[in-house]
Amino acid sequence: MKKNFSKKKKILIGIISVILAVMSIASFVAMAVIGNILDTQKEAERWRGDSDMKFSQISCYLPADNKVQLQQIFEFRTAMMTKFHEAALDVDNENTLFVDAWSTDGKVNVSSSLGKGEVRVTAVGGNFFDFHPLRLLNGTYIYQQDLMKDRVLLDEDTAWLLFGGIDLEGMEMRINGVPFVVSGVIEREQDFASKKAYTAGMGIYMSYDAYKALNENAAISCYELCMAEPVKGFSVAFVKEKFPINGGDIIENTQRYSFGRLIKLLGQFGSRSMQTMGLSYPYWENAARCTEDWCLLLLFIGMFSAVMPITVIIIVLVHYAKAGKNKLSDDVFPDIKEKTQEAIRVRQRKHWEKKNEKRKNK
């Protein structure tokens, strides 16, 4: 009876171990999937393309009372090119060594012949839509190199408010009474984190220069950069040294979901959500932090679930190692010894017979 109970116990432990192992593997797979859903975190991968050069994506978020102006961005760019030159990188191809974007947000009044309302505006500069490849439903993005700064990109809700449709490229509208032309219509991100993070309602995207003309107090609250990484840590060290962060937050997006960073965040559990820098993250950063939290949870579940299966595997391996050692000592080694001794005896006997035969022949 005791033997049967012991056998049932071993089977139960085996079943539980298999279930926990599956749970652990599923947690790590889910963590990898969630860590890959946000396009806003993949600019380094997109910008690198087939190049052998590594790149790092970095985001800088400025406090509400200490934002930066465009001139400071240009000064930072100059310092960056000097750093590339010191690192012996090819400054003749500076357009391939980095890509950047800047933005801020606010509220504006929009109107057309069919409707009007107050909407959220994201004023953008640089290659903003490289970092934020929102899906176009109609038209084109707006670009820093556009000669005219009167083009505006609408989200789907604003398009329906103002025009009752989305096929709007070239249509005229007004922002705070100033005429603008619709560049296109975008669809908001459909992943669970962005949906949860974006709570601003209807919105538009316009040139930072145009928004600055409407609101002279506007300043940059977010700067995003993807730059060459000749050695590990080169980019983030340079940004921390040269960018006028003014007490804000610098985040290296490229390593955001790495095992090392997630383990570090686990150690900050309880204090990570405390915001003491007086800044407000844009929705895409809040979405990234949401996915980080899910990855932290899945990492913990995956590691915790793996403890018992790994322990059982080690115990089984040790058991079989000991059993194998005993088998060698009790069966294999004696058998080998006996066979070796028998082989020696046979060889000695043959040698004696051969020697004895020679004597007889003499």
Coordinates of C-alpha atoms in Angstrom, one line a residue:
M1 CA 0.0 0.0 0.0
K2 CA 2.8 2.3 0.9
K3 CA 4.6 1.5 -2.3
N4 CA 1.4 2.3 -4.3
F5 CA 1.0 5.6 -2.5
S6 CA 4.6 6.5 -3.3
K7 CA 4.0 5.7 -7.0
K8 CA 0.9 7.8 -7.1
K9 CA 2.8 10.7 -5.4
K10 CA 5.5 10.5 -8.1
I11 CA 2.9 10.5 -10.9
L12 CA 1.2 13.5 -9.3
I13 CA 4.5 15.4 -9.0
G14 CA 5.2 14.5 -12.6
I15 CA 1.9 15.8 -13.8
I16 CA 2.2 19.1 -11.8
S17 CA 5.7 19.6 -13.1
V18 CA 4.6 19.1 -16.8
I19 CA 1.7 21.6 -16.2
L20 CA 4.1 24.2 -14.7
A21 CA 6.7 23.7 -17.4
V22 CA 4.0 24.3 -20.1
M23 CA 2.9 27.4 -18.1
S24 CA 6.4 28.7 -17.9
I25 CA 7.1 28.2 -21.7
A26 CA 3.7 29.8 -22.5
S27 CA 4.6 32.8 -20.3
F28 CA 7.9 33.4 -22.0
V29 CA 6.3 33.0 -25.4
A30 CA 3.6 35.5 -24.5
M31 CA 6.3 37.9 -23.1
A32 CA 8.1 37.8 -26.4
V33 CA 4.9 38.4 -28.3
I34 CA 3.8 41.4 -26.2
G35 CA 7.3 42.8 -26.3
N36 CA 7.1 42.9 -30.1
I37 CA 3.6 44.5 -30.7
L38 CA 4.5 48.2 -30.6
D39 CA 5.9 49.7 -33.8
T40 CA 6.9 52.8 -31.9
Q41 CA 9.7 50.7 -30.2
K42 CA 11.2 49.2 -33.4
E43 CA 12.7 52.2 -35.2
A44 CA 16.3 51.0 -34.7
E45 CA 15.4 47.8 -36.5
R46 CA 13.7 49.6 -39.3
W47 CA 16.4 52.2 -39.8
R48 CA 19.2 49.7 -39.7
G49 CA 17.8 47.7 -42.6
D50 CA 20.5 45.5 -44.1
S51 CA 23.3 47.7 -42.7
D52 CA 26.1 46.1 -40.6
M53 CA 26.0 49.1 -38.3
K54 CA 24.0 48.7 -35.1
F55 CA 21.6 51.4 -34.0
S56 CA 20.0 52.5 -30.7
Q57 CA 16.6 54.1 -30.3
I58 CA 16.3 56.6 -27.5
S59 CA 13.4 58.7 -26.3
C60 CA 13.7 62.0 -24.3
Y61 CA 10.7 63.3 -22.3
L62 CA 10.8 66.8 -21.0
P63 CA 9.0 68.3 -17.9
A64 CA 6.0 70.5 -18.5
D65 CA 7.9 73.5 -17.1
N66 CA 11.2 72.9 -18.7
K67 CA 10.7 72.0 -22.4
V68 CA 13.2 72.7 -25.2
Q69 CA 13.1 74.9 -28.3
L70 CA 14.0 73.9 -31.8
Q71 CA 17.3 75.7 -31.7
Q72 CA 18.4 73.4 -28.9
I73 CA 17.6 70.4 -31.1
F74 CA 19.8 71.7 -33.9
E75 CA 22.6 72.4 -31.5
F76 CA 22.3 68.8 -30.2
R77 CA 22.4 67.5 -33.8
T78 CA 25.7 69.4 -34.4
A79 CA 27.2 67.9 -31.2
M80 CA 26.1 64.5 -32.4
M81 CA 27.9 64.9 -35.7
T82 CA 31.0 66.0 -33.9
K83 CA 30.8 62.9 -31.8
F84 CA 30.4 60.7 -34.9
H85 CA 33.5 62.3 -36.3
E86 CA 35.5 61.6 -33.1
A87 CA 34.4 58.0 -33.3
A88 CA 35.7 57.8 -36.9
L89 CA 32.3 57.2 -38.4
D90 CA 31.7 58.3 -42.0
V91 CA 30.2 61.8 -41.5
D92 CA 29.8 62.2 -45.3
N93 CA 26.8 59.9 -44.9
E94 CA 25.4 61.7 -41.9
N95 CA 21.8 61.1 -43.1
T96 CA 22.3 57.4 -42.6
L97 CA 23.9 57.7 -39.1
F98 CA 20.8 59.0 -37.4
V99 CA 17.2 59.9 -37.7
D100 CA 15.2 61.9 -35.2
A101 CA 11.8 63.5 -34.5
W102 CA 10.3 65.9 -32.1
S103 CA 6.8 66.6 -30.9
T104 CA 4.5 68.4 -28.5
D105 CA 0.7 68.4 -28.0
G106 CA -2.1 70.7 -27.1
K107 CA -5.7 71.5 -28.1
V108 CA -7.0 73.5 -31.1
N109 CA -10.3 74.4 -32.6
V110 CA -11.0 72.8 -36.0
S111 CA -13.7 73.6 -38.5
S112 CA -14.9 73.0 -42.1
S113 CA -18.0 73.7 -44.0
L114 CA -19.7 70.6 -42.5
G115 CA -18.6 70.6 -38.9
K116 CA -16.4 71.9 -36.1
G117 CA -15.0 71.1 -32.7
E118 CA -12.1 71.1 -30.3
V119 CA -9.5 68.3 -30.8
R120 CA -6.1 67.2 -29.5
V121 CA -3.2 68.3 -31.7
T122 CA 0.2 66.5 -31.9
A123 CA 2.6 69.0 -33.4
V124 CA 5.5 67.1 -35.1
G125 CA 8.9 67.7 -36.7
G126 CA 11.7 65.7 -38.1
N127 CA 10.9 62.2 -39.3
F128 CA 8.0 61.7 -36.8
F129 CA 6.2 59.1 -38.9
D130 CA 9.3 57.0 -39.2
F131 CA 9.0 56.4 -35.4
H132 CA 5.2 56.3 -35.6
P133 CA 4.1 54.4 -38.8
L134 CA 0.4 54.9 -38.3
R135 CA -1.7 53.3 -40.9
L136 CA -2.9 55.6 -43.6
L137 CA -6.5 55.3 -44.7
N138 CA -6.1 58.1 -47.2
G139 CA -3.5 60.5 -48.5
T140 CA 0.1 60.9 -47.2
Y141 CA 2.0 61.8 -44.1
I142 CA 3.4 65.2 -43.4
Y143 CA 7.2 65.7 -43.6
Q144 CA 9.7 68.1 -42.2
Q145 CA 11.0 68.8 -45.7
D146 CA 7.6 69.9 -47.0
L147 CA 7.9 73.5 -48.4
M148 CA 4.4 74.4 -47.2
K149 CA 3.6 73.9 -43.6
D150 CA -0.2 74.1 -44.0
R151 CA -0.8 70.4 -44.4
V152 CA -2.6 68.5 -41.6
L153 CA -3.2 64.8 -40.9
L154 CA -6.6 63.8 -39.4
D155 CA -7.5 60.8 -37.4
E156 CA -10.6 58.9 -38.4
D157 CA -12.9 60.4 -35.8
T158 CA -11.9 64.0 -36.7
A159 CA -12.4 63.2 -40.4
W160 CA -15.9 62.1 -39.8
L161 CA -16.6 65.1 -37.6
L162 CA -15.4 67.6 -40.2
F163 CA -16.3 65.9 -43.5
G164 CA -18.4 62.8 -42.9
G165 CA -15.8 60.5 -44.6
I166 CA -12.2 59.6 -45.0
D167 CA -11.4 60.3 -48.7
L168 CA -10.2 63.8 -47.9
E169 CA -6.8 64.5 -49.4
G170 CA -6.7 68.1 -50.6
M171 CA -9.8 69.2 -48.7
E172 CA -9.7 72.6 -47.0
M173 CA -10.3 73.2 -43.2
R174 CA -9.4 75.7 -40.5
I175 CA -7.4 75.4 -37.3
N176 CA -8.0 78.3 -34.9
G177 CA -9.4 80.2 -37.9
V178 CA -6.3 79.7 -40.0
P179 CA -6.7 77.8 -43.4
F180 CA -5.0 74.4 -43.8
V181 CA -5.2 71.5 -46.3
V182 CA -5.9 67.9 -45.4
S183 CA -2.8 65.7 -46.2
G184 CA -4.5 62.4 -45.3
V185 CA -6.4 60.4 -42.7
I186 CA -4.8 57.9 -40.3
E187 CA -6.1 55.0 -38.2
R188 CA -5.1 54.9 -34.6
E189 CA -3.1 51.9 -33.4
Q190 CA -5.2 48.8 -32.8
D191 CA -3.0 47.0 -30.2
F192 CA -4.5 46.6 -26.7
A193 CA -1.8 48.8 -25.0
S194 CA -2.2 51.8 -27.4
K195 CA -6.0 51.6 -27.2
K196 CA -5.8 51.7 -23.4
A197 CA -3.2 54.5 -23.4
Y198 CA -4.8 56.8 -25.9
T199 CA -7.6 58.7 -24.1
A200 CA -7.5 62.1 -25.8
G201 CA -10.4 61.5 -28.2
M202 CA -10.4 63.1 -31.6
G203 CA -7.0 64.4 -32.8
I204 CA -4.9 65.7 -35.6
Y205 CA -1.2 65.9 -36.6
M206 CA 0.3 69.1 -37.9
S207 CA 3.8 70.6 -38.5
Y208 CA 5.5 71.8 -35.3
D209 CA 6.5 75.0 -37.2
A210 CA 2.8 75.6 -38.1
Y211 CA 1.7 75.0 -34.5
K212 CA 4.4 77.3 -33.2
A213 CA 3.0 80.0 -35.5
L214 CA -0.5 79.5 -33.9
N215 CA 0.9 79.2 -30.3
E216 CA 4.1 81.1 -29.7
N217 CA 4.4 79.5 -26.3
A218 CA 4.7 76.0 -27.7
A219 CA 7.8 74.1 -26.9
I220 CA 9.1 70.5 -27.6
S221 CA 8.1 68.0 -24.9
C222 CA 9.3 64.8 -26.7
Y223 CA 12.5 64.1 -28.7
E224 CA 13.1 60.7 -30.3
L225 CA 16.4 59.6 -31.8
C226 CA 17.8 56.6 -33.6
M227 CA 21.6 56.8 -33.9
A228 CA 24.5 54.7 -34.8
E229 CA 25.9 52.5 -32.0
P230 CA 29.5 51.7 -32.8
V231 CA 30.1 50.3 -29.3
K232 CA 27.6 49.2 -26.6
G233 CA 26.3 52.1 -24.6
F234 CA 27.7 54.8 -27.0
S235 CA 24.3 56.4 -27.8
V236 CA 22.6 56.6 -24.5
A237 CA 25.8 57.9 -22.8
F238 CA 26.1 60.6 -25.4
V239 CA 22.4 61.6 -25.1
K240 CA 22.7 61.8 -21.3
E241 CA 25.8 64.0 -21.6
K242 CA 24.6 66.4 -24.4
F243 CA 20.9 66.5 -24.6
P244 CA 19.3 69.3 -22.5
I245 CA 16.9 66.9 -20.6
N246 CA 16.3 69.5 -17.9
G247 CA 15.2 66.9 -15.3
G248 CA 13.2 64.8 -17.6
D249 CA 13.4 61.1 -18.5
I250 CA 15.7 59.4 -21.0
I251 CA 14.7 55.9 -22.1
E252 CA 16.6 53.5 -24.3
N253 CA 13.8 51.8 -26.3
T254 CA 16.1 49.3 -28.0
Q255 CA 16.8 47.4 -24.8
R256 CA 13.4 48.0 -23.3
Y257 CA 12.2 44.3 -23.3
S258 CA 15.6 42.7 -22.8
F259 CA 15.9 40.1 -20.0
G260 CA 18.4 42.2 -18.1
R261 CA 16.2 45.4 -18.1
L262 CA 13.1 43.5 -17.1
I263 CA 15.0 41.9 -14.2
K264 CA 16.1 45.4 -13.2
L265 CA 12.5 46.6 -13.3
L266 CA 11.4 43.7 -11.1
G267 CA 13.8 45.1 -8.5
Q268 CA 12.1 48.5 -8.8
F269 CA 8.6 47.0 -8.1
G270 CA 6.5 49.4 -6.0
S271 CA 8.5 52.5 -6.8
R272 CA 8.5 52.3 -10.6
S273 CA 5.0 53.9 -10.9
M274 CA 5.9 56.8 -8.6
Q275 CA 6.3 59.9 -10.8
T276 CA 8.4 62.6 -9.3
M277 CA 9.8 64.4 -12.4
G278 CA 6.8 66.6 -13.1
L279 CA 6.4 65.3 -16.7
S280 CA 3.5 63.8 -18.6
Y281 CA 4.3 60.9 -21.0
P282 CA 2.7 60.9 -24.4
Y283 CA 0.3 58.0 -25.0
W284 CA 2.8 55.9 -27.0
E285 CA 5.2 55.9 -24.0
N286 CA 2.3 55.0 -21.7
A287 CA 1.5 52.1 -24.1
A288 CA 5.1 51.0 -23.9
R289 CA 5.1 51.1 -20.1
C290 CA 1.8 49.1 -20.1
T291 CA 3.5 46.3 -22.2
E292 CA 6.5 46.5 -19.9
D293 CA 4.2 45.8 -16.9
W294 CA 2.7 42.8 -18.7
C295 CA 6.2 41.5 -19.6
L296 CA 7.2 41.9 -16.0
L297 CA 4.2 39.9 -14.8
L298 CA 4.8 37.1 -17.4
L299 CA 8.5 37.0 -16.6
F300 CA 7.7 36.5 -12.9
I301 CA 5.1 33.8 -13.7
G302 CA 7.5 32.1 -16.2
M303 CA 10.4 32.1 -13.7
F304 CA 8.3 31.0 -10.7
S305 CA 6.6 28.2 -12.8
A306 CA 9.9 26.9 -13.9
V307 CA 11.3 26.3 -10.4
M308 CA 9.5 23.0 -9.7
P309 CA 10.1 21.4 -13.1
I310 CA 13.8 22.4 -13.1
T311 CA 14.1 21.0 -9.5
V312 CA 12.4 17.7 -10.5
I313 CA 14.6 17.4 -13.6
I314 CA 17.8 18.0 -11.4
I315 CA 16.6 15.4 -8.9
V316 CA 15.8 12.8 -11.6
L317 CA 19.2 13.5 -13.3
V318 CA 21.0 13.1 -10.0
H319 CA 19.1 9.9 -9.2
Y320 CA 19.9 8.4 -12.6
A321 CA 23.5 9.5 -12.3
K322 CA 23.8 7.8 -8.9
A323 CA 22.0 4.7 -10.3
G324 CA 24.3 4.7 -13.3
K325 CA 27.3 4.9 -11.0
N326 CA 26.1 2.0 -8.9
K327 CA 25.3 0.1 -12.0
L328 CA 28.8 0.6 -13.2
S329 CA 30.2 -0.3 -9.8
D330 CA 28.0 -3.4 -9.3
D331 CA 27.6 -4.8 -12.8
V332 CA 29.6 -3.2 -15.5
F333 CA 33.0 -2.7 -13.7
P334 CA 33.1 -6.2 -12.2
D335 CA 32.0 -7.7 -15.6
I336 CA 34.8 -5.7 -17.4
K337 CA 37.3 -6.8 -14.7
E338 CA 36.3 -10.4 -15.0
K339 CA 36.5 -10.3 -18.8
T340 CA 39.8 -8.6 -18.7
Q341 CA 41.2 -11.2 -16.3
E342 CA 39.8 -14.0 -18.5
A343 CA 41.4 -12.5 -21.6
I344 CA 44.8 -12.3 -19.7
R345 CA 44.5 -15.9 -18.6
V346 CA 43.7 -17.0 -22.2
R347 CA 46.6 -15.1 -23.6
Q348 CA 49.0 -16.5 -20.9
R349 CA 47.7 -20.0 -21.7
K350 CA 48.3 -19.6 -25.4
H351 CA 51.8 -18.2 -24.7
W352 CA 52.5 -21.2 -22.5
E353 CA 51.2 -23.7 -25.1
K354 CA 53.3 -22.1 -27.8
K355 CA 56.4 -22.2 -25.6
N356 CA 55.7 -25.8 -24.6
E357 CA 55.3 -26.8 -28.3
K358 CA 58.7 -25.3 -29.1
R359 CA 60.3 -27.4 -26.4
K360 CA 58.7 -30.6 -27.7
N361 CA 60.0 -29.9 -31.2
K362 CA 63.5 -29.6 -29.9

